[in-house]
Amino acid sequence: MKQIQFSLSSNADLNAFDTLILPVFDKGQTTDLGRETQLVSLTESLFEQGDFLAKPGQTQMVFQPAGVPCRRVLLVGFGDTSKLTVKAYLESLNAAAKALDNSGAQEVLNALIDVQPSENDQAWSIYQNALAFQRSLYDYEHESRNKKTPKDPKLNGMTFPAEASENNVSQLEQAQSSALGMALTQDLANMPSNFCTPTYLAETAQKMGQTHGFDVNILDQDEMIEMGMGAFMAVAQGAHTPPKMICLSYQGAGDEAPIALVGKGVTFDTGGISLKPGQAMDEMKYDMGGAATVLGVFEALGRLKPKLNVVAVIPSTENMPAGNAIKPGDVVKSLSGQTIEILNTDAEGRLILCDALTYAQQTYQPKKVIDMATLTGACIIALGHEISAVLGNNQPLVDALLASGLKTYDRFWQMPLSDEYDEQLQSNFADMANIGGRPAGTITAAQFLARYTKDVEWAHLDIAGTAWVSGKNKGATGRPVPAVVDFLMAQAGQ
């Protein structure tokens, strides 16, 4: 993806730009810049004539307006600023990015940072603008698309009329790095599963290690069997594609205990013997969304280089039906020594995650663990496709994730954990069952993982409803890369 050259300047010269992006409000009102350039008379006239009502998400391109040296001015509506919501603000940004993409704009002065919802500041606006415009250049270009003409954006540079303060610069850099991390996440998740295999994910991690200086360690099937990862290997045993445990380490804070990110990497999920329905099964290539998110976060970390230590542990496999696949009623022993009765082979994500969580704690002794997974259809029923679920055993950790979700608008909603839900996992034949029945499916899945994280601060992100969209615009979203990156930057004090 082409990288926009972003900059900040509190005294930018309009003569240096071919395009000005100007916010317009109710009744054609605009900002100080609009008044200084006499564009307010134009915006008021357009409003009075009914040609541009400046509603949120509405845009109007004006060419060679009188008194302005820029070749074009993109007017972007925000409506009544006293009623402006974050949702409406972001809709306007996305509309502006789309309009700009359909123009010949190359060097842009973007004044949309001069407006924001009442609860936010200019640094937040800089972050959201940089994220939106950089993300707008994303284009899935894998070889499987054959002769598709790749996107050829004209946009080269974008300047925000603001002081280059430390906070503004850091928000700008974080936003662009997050967008580039999201692009990697989207590329990996969108890729057909016959291309994006566990081996491909491992090779991607190795390339990232070479680019950014991460330590990378890949565990193969024989090593994991010898270690005793019976839960992970049970899922993998029916697949011809070899499983991998992909580990990366970013060192930015000396000997400090790291934060561990664990991402579910099921590159295709048929459900195994508990076979899924055929409708929309193609979308089960997205069941590695957690793994793709972790790699996207590491792409951002490699660019931002915050002062903290972060490790990634990604268990990756296919879940396939086969003569040697696990069956309902089988009992396996996890790396922790706890035994699991497998009542449903389509509840495989928690089986690979439990061994990964144990391995992460045994190997890296992290101070915090966050796992992320497209784990339960129940999460989609509960929260739909707008907000991810967060559950955990440490409220300050959960609160920090909730705060980062609100700041980035990559939101989470906390769901509960309690002993009553844990009782649904009881088994007559093992330490636990891998499902707890239909009630509270998202919670009981997290309760299962909680049995493997009793001695560490832990949070679980269920991203089943937010990692991709279906329908005409089917594709990966890149979420929750922005929220996780923001959480890590906050932990680093940056």
Short mmCIF file of C-alpha atoms in Angstrom, two decimals, residues 131-485:
data_model
loop_
_atom_site.label_atom_id
_atom_site.label_comp_id
_atom_site.label_asym_id
_atom_site.label_seq_id
_atom_site.Cartn_x
_atom_site.Cartn_y
_atom_site.Cartn_z
CA LEU A 131 -5.91 6.66 9.88
CA ALA A 132 -8.85 7.22 7.51
CA PHE A 133 -6.90 8.66 4.59
CA GLN A 134 -4.08 6.10 4.81
CA ARG A 135 -6.59 3.26 5.09
CA SER A 136 -8.45 4.54 2.03
CA LEU A 137 -5.48 3.58 -0.15
CA TYR A 138 -5.78 -0.12 0.75
CA ASP A 139 -6.24 -2.46 -2.18
CA TYR A 140 -6.11 -6.26 -2.07
CA GLU A 141 -3.59 -7.15 -4.76
CA HIS A 142 -2.86 -10.87 -4.31
CA GLU A 143 -1.83 -12.92 -7.35
CA SER A 144 -5.07 -14.88 -7.12
CA ARG A 145 -6.86 -11.79 -8.50
CA ASN A 146 -5.02 -12.47 -11.76
CA LYS A 147 -5.33 -9.50 -14.15
CA LYS A 148 -7.11 -7.06 -11.86
CA THR A 149 -5.83 -3.53 -12.42
CA PRO A 150 -4.22 -2.42 -9.14
CA LYS A 151 -5.25 0.78 -7.45
CA ASP A 152 -3.10 3.73 -8.50
CA PRO A 153 -3.67 6.54 -5.98
CA LYS A 154 -2.50 10.00 -7.03
CA LEU A 155 -2.23 11.33 -3.49
CA ASN A 156 1.37 11.85 -2.38
CA GLY A 157 1.37 14.26 0.54
CA MET A 158 -1.06 15.56 3.15
CA THR A 159 -0.40 18.40 5.56
CA PHE A 160 -2.48 19.20 8.62
CA PRO A 161 -2.58 22.88 9.66
CA ALA A 162 -1.50 22.29 13.25
CA GLU A 163 1.54 22.67 15.45
CA ALA A 164 4.06 19.83 15.22
CA SER A 165 3.86 19.21 18.97
CA GLU A 166 5.12 15.97 20.46
CA ASN A 167 1.56 14.74 21.06
CA ASN A 168 0.35 15.65 17.57
CA VAL A 169 3.35 13.99 15.94
CA SER A 170 2.97 10.82 18.01
CA GLN A 171 -0.73 10.54 17.16
CA LEU A 172 0.03 11.04 13.48
CA GLU A 173 2.72 8.36 13.51
CA GLN A 174 0.58 5.95 15.49
CA ALA A 175 -2.33 6.38 13.10
CA GLN A 176 -0.29 5.74 9.97
CA SER A 177 1.51 2.77 11.52
CA SER A 178 -1.82 1.33 12.64
CA ALA A 179 -3.23 1.73 9.13
CA LEU A 180 -0.24 -0.07 7.63
CA GLY A 181 -0.61 -2.81 10.23
CA MET A 182 -4.29 -3.11 9.34
CA ALA A 183 -3.32 -3.51 5.69
CA LEU A 184 -1.14 -6.51 6.53
CA THR A 185 -3.94 -7.98 8.64
CA GLN A 186 -6.38 -7.50 5.76
CA ASP A 187 -4.01 -9.00 3.20
CA LEU A 188 -3.44 -12.13 5.28
CA ALA A 189 -7.10 -12.61 6.16
CA ASN A 190 -8.38 -11.95 2.63
CA MET A 191 -5.94 -14.40 1.10
CA PRO A 192 -7.42 -17.76 0.00
CA SER A 193 -6.62 -20.52 2.49
CA ASN A 194 -4.76 -22.56 -0.13
CA PHE A 195 -2.26 -19.67 -0.18
CA CYS A 196 -2.43 -18.46 3.43
CA THR A 197 -1.43 -21.66 5.21
CA PRO A 198 0.22 -21.99 8.63
CA THR A 199 3.54 -22.22 6.78
CA TYR A 200 2.80 -18.97 4.92
CA LEU A 201 2.01 -17.21 8.22
CA ALA A 202 5.30 -18.50 9.62
CA GLU A 203 7.20 -17.24 6.58
CA THR A 204 5.47 -13.86 6.94
CA ALA A 205 6.64 -13.65 10.55
CA GLN A 206 10.20 -14.51 9.51
CA LYS A 207 10.20 -11.77 6.88
CA MET A 208 8.90 -9.30 9.46
CA GLY A 209 11.71 -10.37 11.77
CA GLN A 210 14.26 -9.56 9.08
CA THR A 211 12.63 -6.19 8.33
CA HIS A 212 12.04 -4.97 11.87
CA GLY A 213 14.58 -6.91 13.92
CA PHE A 214 12.12 -9.16 15.78
CA ASP A 215 13.31 -12.43 17.25
CA VAL A 216 11.27 -15.18 15.54
CA ASN A 217 10.91 -18.80 16.60
CA ILE A 218 8.75 -21.34 14.76
CA LEU A 219 7.74 -24.62 16.41
CA ASP A 220 6.93 -27.54 14.13
CA GLN A 221 4.53 -30.42 14.73
CA ASP A 222 7.09 -32.90 16.09
CA GLU A 223 8.40 -30.36 18.60
CA MET A 224 4.89 -29.55 19.83
CA ILE A 225 3.98 -33.22 20.18
CA GLU A 226 7.14 -33.78 22.21
CA MET A 227 6.30 -30.80 24.44
CA GLY A 228 2.87 -32.23 25.16
CA MET A 229 0.58 -29.79 23.36
CA GLY A 230 -2.17 -32.39 23.17
CA ALA A 231 -5.03 -29.93 22.69
CA PHE A 232 -3.44 -28.03 19.79
CA MET A 233 -2.18 -31.21 18.15
CA ALA A 234 -5.60 -32.84 18.46
CA VAL A 235 -7.07 -30.13 16.22
CA ALA A 236 -4.15 -30.37 13.78
CA GLN A 237 -4.09 -34.16 13.44
CA GLY A 238 -6.81 -34.29 10.76
CA ALA A 239 -5.09 -31.78 8.46
CA HIS A 240 -2.48 -32.55 5.81
CA THR A 241 -1.16 -28.99 6.07
CA PRO A 242 1.43 -28.96 8.88
CA PRO A 243 0.65 -26.81 11.94
CA LYS A 244 2.99 -24.12 13.26
CA MET A 245 3.46 -22.28 16.52
CA ILE A 246 4.70 -18.86 15.45
CA CYS A 247 6.50 -16.76 18.05
CA LEU A 248 7.83 -13.22 17.70
CA SER A 249 9.55 -11.03 20.25
CA TYR A 250 9.90 -7.24 20.18
CA GLN A 251 12.39 -5.87 22.72
CA GLY A 252 12.03 -2.18 23.46
CA ALA A 253 12.49 -2.09 27.24
CA GLY A 254 15.45 -4.16 28.28
CA ASP A 255 14.72 -6.97 30.76
CA GLU A 256 11.20 -5.84 31.62
CA ALA A 257 8.55 -8.59 31.59
CA PRO A 258 6.71 -8.53 28.27
CA ILE A 259 3.08 -8.24 27.30
CA ALA A 260 2.05 -11.38 25.41
CA LEU A 261 -0.34 -11.29 22.46
CA VAL A 262 -1.85 -14.66 21.52
CA GLY A 263 -3.76 -14.95 18.23
CA LYS A 264 -5.90 -17.81 16.96
CA GLY A 265 -4.60 -18.89 13.56
CA VAL A 266 -7.03 -21.42 12.10
CA THR A 267 -6.36 -20.80 8.42
CA PHE A 268 -9.47 -22.76 7.42
CA ASP A 269 -12.16 -24.12 9.71
CA THR A 270 -14.51 -26.78 8.35
CA GLY A 271 -15.62 -27.59 11.88
CA GLY A 272 -13.89 -30.96 11.64
CA ILE A 273 -16.10 -34.02 12.29
CA SER A 274 -18.69 -31.59 13.71
CA LEU A 275 -18.95 -30.23 10.18
CA LYS A 276 -20.20 -26.71 9.54
CA PRO A 277 -23.07 -25.99 7.12
CA GLY A 278 -21.90 -25.36 3.57
CA GLN A 279 -23.42 -21.89 3.27
CA ALA A 280 -20.75 -19.19 3.63
CA MET A 281 -18.14 -21.77 4.64
CA ASP A 282 -15.71 -19.94 2.34
CA GLU A 283 -15.60 -17.22 5.00
CA MET A 284 -13.93 -19.66 7.37
CA LYS A 285 -10.64 -18.57 5.81
CA TYR A 286 -11.12 -15.60 8.16
CA ASP A 287 -10.83 -17.85 11.22
CA MET A 288 -7.20 -16.79 11.45
CA GLY A 289 -8.26 -13.20 12.11
CA GLY A 290 -6.67 -13.25 15.56
CA ALA A 291 -3.33 -14.35 14.12
CA ALA A 292 -3.56 -11.74 11.36
CA THR A 293 -4.32 -9.08 13.98
CA VAL A 294 -1.28 -9.99 16.06
CA LEU A 295 0.96 -9.80 12.99
CA GLY A 296 -0.61 -6.47 12.02
CA VAL A 297 0.06 -5.12 15.51
CA PHE A 298 3.68 -6.24 15.24
CA GLU A 299 3.98 -4.47 11.89
CA ALA A 300 2.92 -1.28 13.66
CA LEU A 301 5.29 -1.94 16.58
CA GLY A 302 8.18 -2.40 14.17
CA ARG A 303 7.52 1.09 12.81
CA LEU A 304 6.73 2.86 16.10
CA LYS A 305 9.39 1.17 18.27
CA PRO A 306 7.74 1.90 21.65
CA LYS A 307 9.59 1.44 24.94
CA LEU A 308 8.11 -1.88 26.04
CA ASN A 309 8.57 -5.58 25.41
CA VAL A 310 5.92 -7.52 23.51
CA VAL A 311 5.82 -11.17 22.48
CA ALA A 312 3.47 -12.90 20.08
CA VAL A 313 2.40 -16.54 20.20
CA ILE A 314 0.31 -17.72 17.25
CA PRO A 315 -0.96 -21.31 17.08
CA SER A 316 -1.86 -22.00 13.44
CA THR A 317 -3.51 -24.99 11.78
CA GLU A 318 -6.42 -26.06 9.64
CA ASN A 319 -9.40 -27.84 11.22
CA MET A 320 -10.35 -30.61 8.82
CA PRO A 321 -12.48 -33.78 8.84
CA ALA A 322 -10.45 -36.92 8.20
CA GLY A 323 -10.17 -40.55 9.19
CA ASN A 324 -7.67 -39.60 11.86
CA ALA A 325 -9.39 -36.39 12.99
CA ILE A 326 -10.53 -35.89 16.57
CA LYS A 327 -14.08 -37.03 17.31
CA PRO A 328 -16.77 -35.88 19.73
CA GLY A 329 -16.15 -37.76 22.97
CA ASP A 330 -12.36 -37.92 22.61
CA VAL A 331 -10.31 -36.81 25.60
CA VAL A 332 -6.97 -35.01 25.18
CA LYS A 333 -4.37 -33.64 27.58
CA SER A 334 -3.31 -30.03 27.21
CA LEU A 335 0.18 -28.64 27.74
CA SER A 336 -0.92 -27.50 31.21
CA GLY A 337 -1.69 -31.11 32.16
CA GLN A 338 -5.45 -30.51 32.31
CA THR A 339 -7.61 -32.92 30.33
CA ILE A 340 -10.40 -31.92 27.96
CA GLU A 341 -13.40 -33.85 26.70
CA ILE A 342 -14.08 -32.75 23.14
CA LEU A 343 -17.85 -32.56 22.76
CA ASN A 344 -17.73 -30.51 19.58
CA THR A 345 -14.78 -30.43 17.19
CA ASP A 346 -15.97 -27.06 15.88
CA ALA A 347 -15.00 -25.51 19.22
CA GLU A 348 -11.39 -25.89 18.13
CA GLY A 349 -10.15 -22.35 18.65
CA ARG A 350 -10.08 -22.65 22.42
CA LEU A 351 -8.19 -25.94 22.10
CA ILE A 352 -5.30 -24.40 20.20
CA LEU A 353 -5.39 -21.23 22.31
CA CYS A 354 -5.17 -23.03 25.65
CA ASP A 355 -1.85 -24.62 24.71
CA ALA A 356 -0.61 -21.33 23.26
CA LEU A 357 -1.55 -19.49 26.47
CA THR A 358 0.30 -22.06 28.56
CA TYR A 359 3.33 -21.96 26.26
CA ALA A 360 3.41 -18.14 26.36
CA GLN A 361 3.44 -18.13 30.16
CA GLN A 362 6.01 -20.92 30.49
CA THR A 363 8.36 -19.46 27.90
CA TYR A 364 8.14 -15.67 28.32
CA GLN A 365 6.78 -15.10 31.89
CA PRO A 366 4.65 -12.16 30.67
CA LYS A 367 3.16 -9.58 33.01
CA LYS A 368 -0.02 -9.41 30.92
CA VAL A 369 -1.59 -11.69 28.32
CA ILE A 370 -4.16 -10.68 25.72
CA ASP A 371 -5.57 -13.27 23.37
CA MET A 372 -7.65 -12.42 20.32
CA ALA A 373 -9.74 -14.79 18.28
CA THR A 374 -12.69 -15.15 15.95
CA LEU A 375 -13.93 -17.52 18.61
CA THR A 376 -17.71 -17.74 18.85
CA GLY A 377 -20.75 -17.23 16.67
CA ALA A 378 -22.50 -16.39 19.94
CA CYS A 379 -20.54 -13.13 20.03
CA ILE A 380 -22.12 -12.09 16.74
CA ILE A 381 -25.57 -12.82 18.15
CA ALA A 382 -24.78 -10.79 21.26
CA LEU A 383 -22.96 -7.78 19.78
CA GLY A 384 -23.44 -7.91 16.01
CA HIS A 385 -20.70 -6.61 13.75
CA GLU A 386 -19.85 -3.24 15.29
CA ILE A 387 -18.23 -3.96 18.65
CA SER A 388 -15.89 -6.75 19.82
CA ALA A 389 -16.25 -8.52 23.16
CA VAL A 390 -13.68 -8.26 25.93
CA LEU A 391 -13.53 -10.47 29.01
CA GLY A 392 -10.77 -10.87 31.55
CA ASN A 393 -9.60 -11.62 35.07
CA ASN A 394 -8.10 -8.18 35.74
CA GLN A 395 -10.35 -5.13 35.66
CA PRO A 396 -7.62 -2.49 35.17
CA LEU A 397 -6.42 -4.42 32.10
CA VAL A 398 -9.95 -4.64 30.73
CA ASP A 399 -10.53 -0.94 31.48
CA ALA A 400 -7.36 0.00 29.58
CA LEU A 401 -8.55 -1.96 26.55
CA LEU A 402 -12.00 -0.38 26.77
CA ALA A 403 -10.38 3.08 26.88
CA SER A 404 -8.25 2.36 23.80
CA GLY A 405 -11.31 1.04 22.00
CA LEU A 406 -13.22 4.25 22.70
CA LYS A 407 -10.31 6.47 21.69
CA THR A 408 -9.76 4.71 18.36
CA TYR A 409 -13.47 3.90 17.82
CA ASP A 410 -12.34 0.28 17.47
CA ARG A 411 -14.64 -0.53 20.35
CA PHE A 412 -15.04 -3.34 22.90
CA TRP A 413 -17.87 -4.27 25.23
CA GLN A 414 -17.13 -6.08 28.46
CA MET A 415 -18.93 -9.35 29.14
CA PRO A 416 -18.82 -11.11 32.52
CA LEU A 417 -16.93 -14.08 33.90
CA SER A 418 -18.15 -16.01 36.95
CA ASP A 419 -18.12 -19.42 38.59
CA GLU A 420 -21.73 -20.04 37.52
CA TYR A 421 -20.72 -19.94 33.85
CA ASP A 422 -17.63 -22.03 34.55
CA GLU A 423 -19.85 -24.82 35.86
CA GLN A 424 -21.23 -25.29 32.34
CA LEU A 425 -17.85 -26.77 31.37
CA GLN A 426 -18.11 -29.71 33.77
CA SER A 427 -17.37 -33.15 32.31
CA ASN A 428 -17.89 -36.66 33.68
CA PHE A 429 -14.84 -37.91 31.79
CA ALA A 430 -12.19 -35.17 31.93
CA ASP A 431 -11.20 -32.03 33.84
CA MET A 432 -13.48 -30.03 31.57
CA ALA A 433 -15.53 -30.14 28.38
CA ASN A 434 -14.63 -27.90 25.45
CA ILE A 435 -18.14 -26.44 25.22
CA GLY A 436 -20.72 -25.37 27.77
CA GLY A 437 -23.90 -25.65 25.72
CA ARG A 438 -25.79 -22.94 23.85
CA PRO A 439 -26.41 -20.46 26.70
CA ALA A 440 -23.77 -17.73 27.06
CA GLY A 441 -21.48 -19.25 24.43
CA THR A 442 -19.06 -16.33 24.30
CA ILE A 443 -18.72 -16.31 28.07
CA THR A 444 -18.22 -20.06 28.47
CA ALA A 445 -15.54 -20.00 25.75
CA ALA A 446 -13.72 -17.34 27.76
CA GLN A 447 -14.28 -19.33 30.96
CA PHE A 448 -12.50 -22.22 29.27
CA LEU A 449 -9.49 -20.01 28.51
CA ALA A 450 -9.60 -18.56 32.03
CA ARG A 451 -8.68 -22.01 33.35
CA TYR A 452 -5.32 -21.57 31.62
CA THR A 453 -4.60 -18.01 32.77
CA LYS A 454 -5.18 -18.13 36.53
CA ASP A 455 -1.70 -16.88 37.42
CA VAL A 456 -1.42 -13.90 35.06
CA GLU A 457 -3.33 -10.73 34.21
CA TRP A 458 -5.34 -11.77 31.18
CA ALA A 459 -7.91 -10.42 28.74
CA HIS A 460 -9.70 -12.16 25.89
CA LEU A 461 -10.94 -10.38 22.76
CA ASP A 462 -13.65 -12.17 20.78
CA ILE A 463 -13.55 -10.56 17.33
CA ALA A 464 -15.86 -12.99 15.51
CA GLY A 465 -18.26 -10.21 14.56
CA THR A 466 -15.75 -7.52 13.65
CA ALA A 467 -12.79 -9.16 11.87
CA TRP A 468 -14.51 -9.22 8.48
CA VAL A 469 -17.68 -8.17 6.66
CA SER A 470 -19.83 -10.35 4.43
CA GLY A 471 -21.92 -9.57 1.38
CA LYS A 472 -21.09 -7.40 -1.61
CA ASN A 473 -18.18 -5.71 0.19
CA LYS A 474 -16.83 -8.95 1.66
CA GLY A 475 -13.39 -8.54 3.13
CA ALA A 476 -11.28 -8.27 6.25
CA THR A 477 -11.58 -5.10 8.32
CA GLY A 478 -8.13 -5.02 9.95
CA ARG A 479 -9.73 -4.78 13.39
CA PRO A 480 -8.83 -4.66 16.24
CA VAL A 481 -5.31 -3.53 15.24
CA PRO A 482 -5.93 0.18 16.08
CA ALA A 483 -7.21 -0.50 19.60
CA VAL A 484 -4.48 -3.01 20.47
CA VAL A 485 -1.75 -0.72 19.15
#
